[in-house]
Short mmCIF file of C-alpha atoms in Angstrom, two decimals:
data_model
loop_
_atom_site.label_atom_id
_atom_site.label_comp_id
_atom_site.label_asym_id
_atom_site.label_seq_id
_atom_site.Cartn_x
_atom_site.Cartn_y
_atom_site.Cartn_z
CA MET T 15 146.88 199.61 108.73
CA THR T 16 147.53 201.99 105.81
CA ASP T 17 144.84 204.52 105.01
CA PRO T 18 142.91 203.05 102.03
CA GLY T 19 142.56 206.56 100.61
CA VAL T 20 146.27 206.96 99.78
CA GLU T 21 146.38 208.53 96.32
CA ALA T 22 149.07 206.29 94.85
CA ALA T 23 147.08 203.11 95.49
CA GLN T 24 145.65 201.58 92.33
CA THR T 25 142.41 199.70 91.77
CA PRO T 26 143.10 195.96 91.50
CA ALA T 27 142.94 194.56 87.97
CA GLY T 28 140.54 191.64 88.30
CA PRO T 29 139.09 189.72 91.25
CA ALA T 30 141.24 188.87 94.25
CA PRO T 31 142.05 185.20 94.86
CA ARG T 32 140.89 183.85 98.19
CA GLY T 33 143.19 184.87 101.02
CA LEU T 34 144.06 188.33 99.66
CA GLU T 35 142.49 191.78 100.04
CA LEU T 36 143.85 193.55 96.98
CA ASP T 37 142.46 197.01 97.73
CA ARG T 38 144.09 197.05 101.15
CA LEU T 39 147.26 195.51 99.80
CA ALA T 40 147.51 198.19 97.10
CA ALA T 41 147.10 200.92 99.71
CA TYR T 42 149.76 199.34 101.94
CA LEU T 43 152.22 199.10 99.05
CA ALA T 44 151.57 202.74 98.14
CA THR T 45 153.01 203.74 101.51
CA HIS T 46 155.68 201.11 102.09
CA ARG T 47 156.85 200.18 98.56
CA PRO T 48 155.41 202.86 96.26
CA GLU T 49 157.32 201.58 93.24
CA LEU T 50 155.13 198.45 93.46
CA ALA T 51 151.92 200.49 93.56
CA ALA T 52 152.43 202.40 90.32
CA GLY T 53 149.89 200.40 88.33
CA PRO T 54 146.94 198.02 88.66
CA LEU T 55 147.49 195.14 91.07
CA SER T 56 146.53 191.57 90.18
CA ALA T 57 147.30 188.23 91.79
CA ARG T 58 146.93 184.51 91.35
CA LEU T 59 147.49 181.62 93.71
CA ILE T 60 150.55 179.54 92.85
CA ALA T 61 149.43 175.92 92.91
CA GLY T 62 151.35 173.28 94.81
CA GLY T 63 151.70 174.75 98.28
CA LYS T 64 150.44 172.48 101.06
CA SER T 65 150.73 174.87 103.99
CA ASN T 66 151.56 178.55 103.69
CA LEU T 67 149.93 180.17 100.67
CA THR T 68 151.97 181.63 97.82
CA TYR T 69 150.69 184.16 95.30
CA LEU T 70 152.20 185.70 92.19
CA LEU T 71 151.51 189.45 92.18
CA ARG T 72 151.64 191.67 89.15
CA CYS T 73 152.35 195.15 90.44
CA GLY T 74 154.36 198.17 89.42
CA GLY T 75 155.03 196.60 86.03
CA ARG T 76 156.78 193.57 87.54
CA GLU T 77 156.00 190.24 89.14
CA VAL T 78 156.76 189.52 92.80
CA VAL T 79 155.76 186.73 95.17
CA LEU T 80 153.65 187.08 98.32
CA ARG T 81 153.63 184.52 101.14
CA ARG T 82 150.99 184.34 103.88
CA PRO T 83 149.80 181.69 106.38
CA PRO T 84 147.07 179.21 105.42
CA LEU T 85 143.40 179.95 105.94
CA GLY T 86 141.40 178.90 108.97
CA HIS T 87 142.80 176.26 111.36
CA VAL T 88 146.49 177.10 111.67
CA LEU T 89 149.27 176.12 114.03
CA ALA T 90 150.79 179.54 114.50
CA THR T 91 154.40 178.61 115.26
CA ALA T 92 154.66 176.76 111.95
CA HIS T 93 153.50 179.76 109.90
CA ASP T 94 155.66 182.64 111.15
CA MET T 95 156.13 185.08 108.27
CA ALA T 96 158.72 187.12 110.15
CA ARG T 97 160.94 184.06 110.55
CA GLU T 98 160.75 183.23 106.85
CA HIS T 99 161.55 186.82 105.92
CA ARG T 100 164.42 186.98 108.40
CA VAL T 101 166.14 183.79 107.28
CA ILE T 102 166.04 184.51 103.55
CA SER T 103 167.32 188.02 104.25
CA ALA T 104 170.19 186.61 106.32
CA LEU T 105 171.15 183.96 103.77
CA ALA T 106 171.16 186.35 100.80
CA PRO T 107 174.98 186.91 100.87
CA THR T 108 175.81 183.20 101.32
CA GLU T 109 176.17 180.35 98.83
CA VAL T 110 172.63 179.22 99.64
CA PRO T 111 170.39 180.50 96.82
CA VAL T 112 167.30 182.30 98.15
CA PRO T 113 164.87 184.85 96.70
CA ARG T 114 165.58 188.47 97.62
CA ALA T 115 163.28 189.66 100.41
CA LEU T 116 161.37 192.85 99.53
CA LEU T 117 158.92 193.64 102.34
CA LEU T 118 157.57 192.24 105.61
CA CYS T 119 154.10 193.20 106.85
CA PRO T 120 153.35 191.95 110.40
CA ASP T 121 149.90 193.64 110.39
CA ASP T 122 146.93 191.23 110.26
CA ASP T 123 144.60 194.02 109.14
CA VAL T 124 145.99 194.45 105.62
CA ILE T 125 145.07 191.08 104.06
CA GLY T 126 143.87 189.20 107.15
CA ALA T 127 147.27 187.76 108.14
CA PRO T 128 150.95 188.76 108.22
CA PHE T 129 152.73 188.42 104.88
CA TYR T 130 155.96 189.18 103.11
CA LEU T 131 157.04 189.88 99.55
CA MET T 132 160.06 188.45 97.77
CA GLU T 133 161.45 188.59 94.29
CA LYS T 134 160.25 186.14 91.66
CA VAL T 135 163.03 183.72 90.71
CA ASP T 136 162.94 181.93 87.37
CA GLY T 137 163.02 178.17 87.66
CA VAL T 138 160.91 175.03 87.89
CA VAL T 139 159.51 173.37 91.00
CA TYR T 140 159.81 169.64 90.23
CA ARG T 141 157.02 168.01 92.19
CA SER T 142 155.54 165.36 89.90
CA ARG T 143 156.49 162.42 87.71
CA SER T 144 154.94 164.20 84.73
CA GLN T 145 157.69 166.82 85.10
CA THR T 146 160.64 164.56 85.85
CA ASP T 147 159.95 161.60 83.57
CA PRO T 148 160.97 163.63 80.47
CA LEU T 149 164.36 164.43 82.03
CA THR T 150 167.36 162.33 81.06
CA ASP T 151 168.93 159.95 83.58
CA GLY T 152 171.85 162.36 83.82
CA GLN T 153 169.62 165.35 84.48
CA ARG T 154 167.76 163.53 87.24
CA ARG T 155 171.01 162.49 88.86
CA ASP T 156 172.55 165.95 88.59
CA LEU T 157 169.39 167.53 89.97
CA ALA T 158 169.42 165.25 93.01
CA MET T 159 173.11 165.93 93.63
CA ALA T 160 172.60 169.69 93.30
CA MET T 161 169.85 169.35 95.90
CA MET T 162 172.30 167.71 98.31
CA ASP T 163 175.10 170.18 97.57
CA THR T 164 172.73 173.02 98.46
CA LEU T 165 171.69 171.34 101.71
CA ALA T 166 175.34 170.84 102.64
CA ALA T 167 176.00 174.53 101.89
CA LEU T 168 173.13 175.51 104.19
CA HIS T 169 174.40 173.38 107.04
CA THR T 170 177.90 174.86 106.60
CA VAL T 171 176.76 178.47 107.15
CA ASP T 172 177.80 179.83 110.55
CA PRO T 173 174.60 181.32 112.04
CA ALA T 174 176.51 184.03 113.91
CA THR T 175 178.17 185.38 110.77
CA VAL T 176 174.78 186.02 109.11
CA GLY T 177 173.02 187.44 112.15
CA LEU T 178 171.13 184.28 113.10
CA ALA T 179 172.90 183.37 116.35
CA ASP T 180 169.60 183.81 118.22
CA PHE T 181 167.38 182.22 115.56
CA GLY T 182 166.67 179.16 117.70
CA ARG T 183 167.63 177.19 120.79
CA PRO T 184 169.90 174.33 119.70
CA GLU T 185 170.05 172.70 123.13
CA GLY T 186 167.30 170.11 123.39
CA TYR T 187 166.20 170.71 119.79
CA LEU T 188 165.30 167.09 119.00
CA ALA T 189 163.32 166.57 122.21
CA ARG T 190 161.44 169.81 121.53
CA GLN T 191 160.67 168.62 118.01
CA VAL T 192 158.98 165.53 119.41
CA ARG T 193 156.98 167.61 121.91
CA ARG T 194 156.10 170.22 119.33
CA TRP T 195 154.74 167.79 116.77
CA ALA T 196 152.97 165.80 119.48
CA GLY T 197 151.22 168.99 120.55
CA GLN T 198 150.31 169.88 116.99
CA LEU T 199 148.95 166.37 116.52
CA ASP T 200 146.64 166.86 119.49
CA ARG T 201 145.36 170.10 117.96
CA SER T 202 144.76 168.48 114.57
CA ARG T 203 143.15 165.17 115.57
CA SER T 204 139.82 164.59 113.91
CA ARG T 205 139.77 160.77 113.55
CA PRO T 206 141.40 157.61 114.97
CA LEU T 207 145.08 157.30 113.99
CA PRO T 208 146.30 153.80 114.92
CA GLY T 209 149.95 153.60 115.95
CA ILE T 210 150.72 157.32 115.99
CA ASP T 211 150.79 157.58 119.78
CA GLU T 212 153.12 154.57 119.92
CA LEU T 213 155.42 156.30 117.44
CA ARG T 214 155.36 159.50 119.51
CA ASP T 215 156.25 157.61 122.67
CA ALA T 216 159.03 155.64 120.95
CA LEU T 217 160.61 158.88 119.76
CA ALA T 218 160.24 160.62 123.12
CA GLY T 219 161.89 157.70 124.90
CA SER T 220 164.99 157.49 122.70
CA VAL T 221 166.07 161.04 121.77
CA PRO T 222 169.72 161.07 120.56
CA GLU T 223 172.29 163.60 121.71
CA GLY T 224 172.40 165.72 118.56
CA ALA T 225 176.14 166.36 118.42
CA ASP T 226 175.90 168.81 115.50
CA ALA T 227 172.97 170.85 116.87
CA GLY T 228 173.32 174.57 116.30
CA ARG T 229 173.30 174.54 112.49
CA ILE T 230 170.71 176.34 110.39
CA VAL T 231 168.09 173.75 109.45
CA HIS T 232 165.42 174.27 106.81
CA GLY T 233 162.83 172.06 108.47
CA ASP T 234 161.13 170.81 105.27
CA TYR T 235 163.92 170.30 102.75
CA ARG T 236 162.92 168.36 99.64
CA LEU T 237 163.05 168.57 95.86
CA ASP T 238 159.75 170.40 95.45
CA ASN T 239 160.80 173.15 97.84
CA LEU T 240 163.48 174.16 95.35
CA LEU T 241 163.36 176.27 92.20
CA ALA T 242 165.68 174.50 89.79
CA ALA T 243 166.92 174.50 86.21
CA VAL T 244 168.25 171.60 84.17
CA ASP T 245 170.04 173.33 81.28
CA PRO T 246 172.46 173.52 82.97
CA VAL T 247 171.36 171.82 86.19
CA ALA T 248 171.29 174.26 89.09
CA VAL T 249 169.30 175.09 92.20
CA ARG T 250 168.09 178.64 91.65
CA ALA T 251 166.38 179.17 95.02
CA VAL T 252 165.41 177.32 98.19
CA LEU T 253 161.80 178.06 99.14
CA ASP T 254 159.38 177.55 102.05
CA TRP T 255 161.44 178.48 105.12
CA GLU T 256 158.49 178.46 107.52
CA MET T 257 160.02 175.76 109.77
CA ALA T 258 163.63 176.99 109.70
CA THR T 259 165.52 177.30 112.98
CA LEU T 260 168.81 176.38 114.63
CA GLY T 261 168.97 172.67 115.33
CA ASP T 262 170.29 169.29 114.28
CA PRO T 263 171.03 168.97 110.53
CA LEU T 264 170.29 165.25 110.74
CA ALA T 265 166.63 166.19 111.14
CA ASP T 266 166.72 167.71 107.63
CA LEU T 267 168.32 164.53 106.30
CA GLY T 268 165.84 162.25 108.07
CA LEU T 269 162.86 164.15 106.67
CA LEU T 270 164.38 164.22 103.19
CA LEU T 271 164.82 160.43 103.32
CA THR T 272 161.19 160.14 104.45
CA TYR T 273 160.09 161.88 101.27
CA TRP T 274 162.65 160.10 99.12
CA ASP T 275 162.66 156.49 100.32
CA VAL T 276 159.32 156.15 102.15
CA LEU T 277 156.89 158.15 100.04
CA GLY T 278 159.07 157.81 96.95
CA ASP T 279 158.58 154.04 97.07
CA SER T 280 154.84 154.02 97.68
CA ASP T 281 151.89 153.77 95.31
CA ALA T 282 149.99 156.02 97.74
CA ALA T 283 152.26 158.91 96.78
CA ASP T 284 151.57 158.65 93.05
CA GLY T 285 149.74 161.81 92.03
CA ASN T 286 149.57 162.95 95.65
CA PRO T 287 150.25 166.68 96.20
CA VAL T 288 152.61 165.99 99.11
CA ALA T 289 155.03 163.79 97.18
CA ASP T 290 154.31 162.37 93.75
CA GLY T 291 156.59 159.36 94.03
CA LEU T 292 159.84 161.26 93.47
CA GLY T 293 162.81 159.10 94.39
CA PRO T 294 164.61 156.02 93.08
CA ARG T 295 161.42 154.61 91.56
CA ALA T 296 161.22 157.76 89.43
CA GLY T 297 164.76 157.28 88.09
CA PHE T 298 166.60 159.33 90.71
CA PRO T 299 169.60 158.14 92.77
CA THR T 300 168.97 156.17 95.96
CA GLY T 301 168.78 157.73 99.38
CA ALA T 302 172.14 156.15 100.21
CA GLU T 303 173.71 157.91 97.22
CA LEU T 304 172.22 161.22 98.38
CA LEU T 305 173.77 160.74 101.81
CA ASP T 306 177.16 159.93 100.29
CA ARG T 307 177.05 163.13 98.25
CA TYR T 308 176.09 165.18 101.30
CA ALA T 309 178.78 163.58 103.48
CA GLY T 310 181.42 164.44 100.88
CA ARG T 311 180.52 168.13 101.05
CA SER T 312 179.71 168.62 104.73
CA ASP T 313 181.51 168.27 108.03
CA VAL T 314 178.36 166.82 109.64
CA ASP T 315 178.71 163.26 110.94
CA VAL T 316 175.82 161.53 109.16
CA GLY T 317 175.94 158.37 111.30
CA PRO T 318 172.86 156.16 111.78
CA LEU T 319 169.67 157.96 110.79
CA HIS T 320 166.95 155.52 111.94
CA TRP T 321 165.70 157.81 114.70
CA HIS T 322 165.75 160.88 112.46
CA VAL T 323 163.80 159.06 109.73
CA ALA T 324 161.27 158.03 112.39
CA LEU T 325 161.01 161.68 113.43
CA GLY T 326 160.58 162.65 109.78
CA CYS T 327 157.75 160.13 109.42
CA PHE T 328 156.05 161.39 112.59
CA LYS T 329 156.41 165.05 111.63
CA LEU T 330 155.13 164.50 108.10
CA ALA T 331 152.24 162.38 109.39
CA VAL T 332 151.21 165.24 111.69
CA ILE T 333 151.52 167.77 108.86
CA CYS T 334 149.42 165.58 106.57
CA GLU T 335 146.81 165.13 109.27
CA GLY T 336 146.65 168.88 109.82
CA ILE T 337 146.15 169.49 106.10
CA HIS T 338 143.55 166.71 106.01
CA TYR T 339 141.72 168.40 108.89
CA ARG T 340 141.77 171.80 107.16
CA HIS T 341 140.51 170.14 103.98
CA THR T 342 137.53 168.64 105.83
CA LEU T 343 136.71 172.17 107.01
CA GLY T 344 136.92 173.57 103.46
CA GLN T 345 140.00 175.62 104.31
CA THR T 346 142.47 174.38 101.68
CA LEU T 347 143.04 176.06 98.31
CA GLY T 348 143.89 174.07 95.19
CA GLY T 349 143.35 170.45 94.20
CA GLY T 350 144.45 167.03 95.40
CA PHE T 351 144.04 167.62 99.13
CA GLU T 352 141.39 164.93 99.46
CA ARG T 353 144.18 162.31 99.18
CA ILE T 354 146.62 163.68 101.73
CA GLY T 355 144.93 161.87 104.61
CA GLU T 356 145.81 158.55 102.93
CA LEU T 357 149.48 159.07 103.67
CA VAL T 358 149.20 159.23 107.45
CA ALA T 359 148.89 155.47 108.07
CA LEU T 360 151.78 154.74 105.67
CA LEU T 361 154.03 157.24 107.45
CA VAL T 362 153.15 155.91 110.89
CA GLU T 363 153.92 152.33 109.81
CA HIS T 364 157.33 153.25 108.40
CA GLY T 365 158.07 155.50 111.36
CA LEU T 366 157.51 152.63 113.77
CA HIS T 367 159.84 150.39 111.78
CA ALA T 368 162.52 153.12 111.73
CA ALA T 369 162.15 153.77 115.46
CA ARG T 370 162.76 150.08 116.11
CA GLY T 371 165.72 150.06 113.71
CA THR T 372 164.03 147.50 111.45
#
């Protein structure tokens, strides 16, 4: 840890939000990025994150973004700051828009957890009907298509050419996904969850081959993990790379359809911080139209996606249950988390239907 007596470190301007130690952070920056420690340091939590925490820092006369794992009960492999930092650094020269990485700190002693800094990108995170309802039909359509074009661009990147050839183990990726989320479910259980074990077993017993495994996958690709603009419509940056790896791109598509067609067509998602009903019901194109756009810009064979949607439902159910558990322990920051547990039963029900192909 950096010596807190470093002369260039500045006294924080205002109280630190929960999850940050501003005095120690200022001292660390004084040594590792002194241009960011030239003035008072202040921070605020950026609302909307459901897992890793995101803060806007004012330091050195500019604004930058800090990412750190969530508080308390965490599933470590899903909150690896070094992986996030590595992937956005690797993708910087590609057509995939990402924020510029500025600094990685693997030391828990500075703010209580590893973290990294990245540039602040101007744009809007569209996560609620209150934001998208004022858009025109054309803007909503163009925004959805830009989302798919960006996903196709990601899946087209050759991992080896950007230094990510060893970023994951493509062989057996889908089977490992089932085992991983089953294990995380066991570590997050705090109440009865009817049907979720049946869904896990159905997935484990019918894992597809994964012919296109070996692509860079985001792991949680959706509209509200993008910074976008609508005049003109563009994706400015893809955010939240905590689950990125090398694997099957159909897993990204299956999860996106889970958000879009499952939660996007449910009253339970209205006003919910995980997905506020964004999808066809909110005036966006259908999931089928999204897949057509993607298929026209990618060499990935989309094929049947029932299994991958079922995996998306299972994965998101486990994530929601983990957030629900942290909320019951008082370890979530921000509002709306009391409703996330409501989504688990809905996701399990749809996942079982998808696993059966019905």
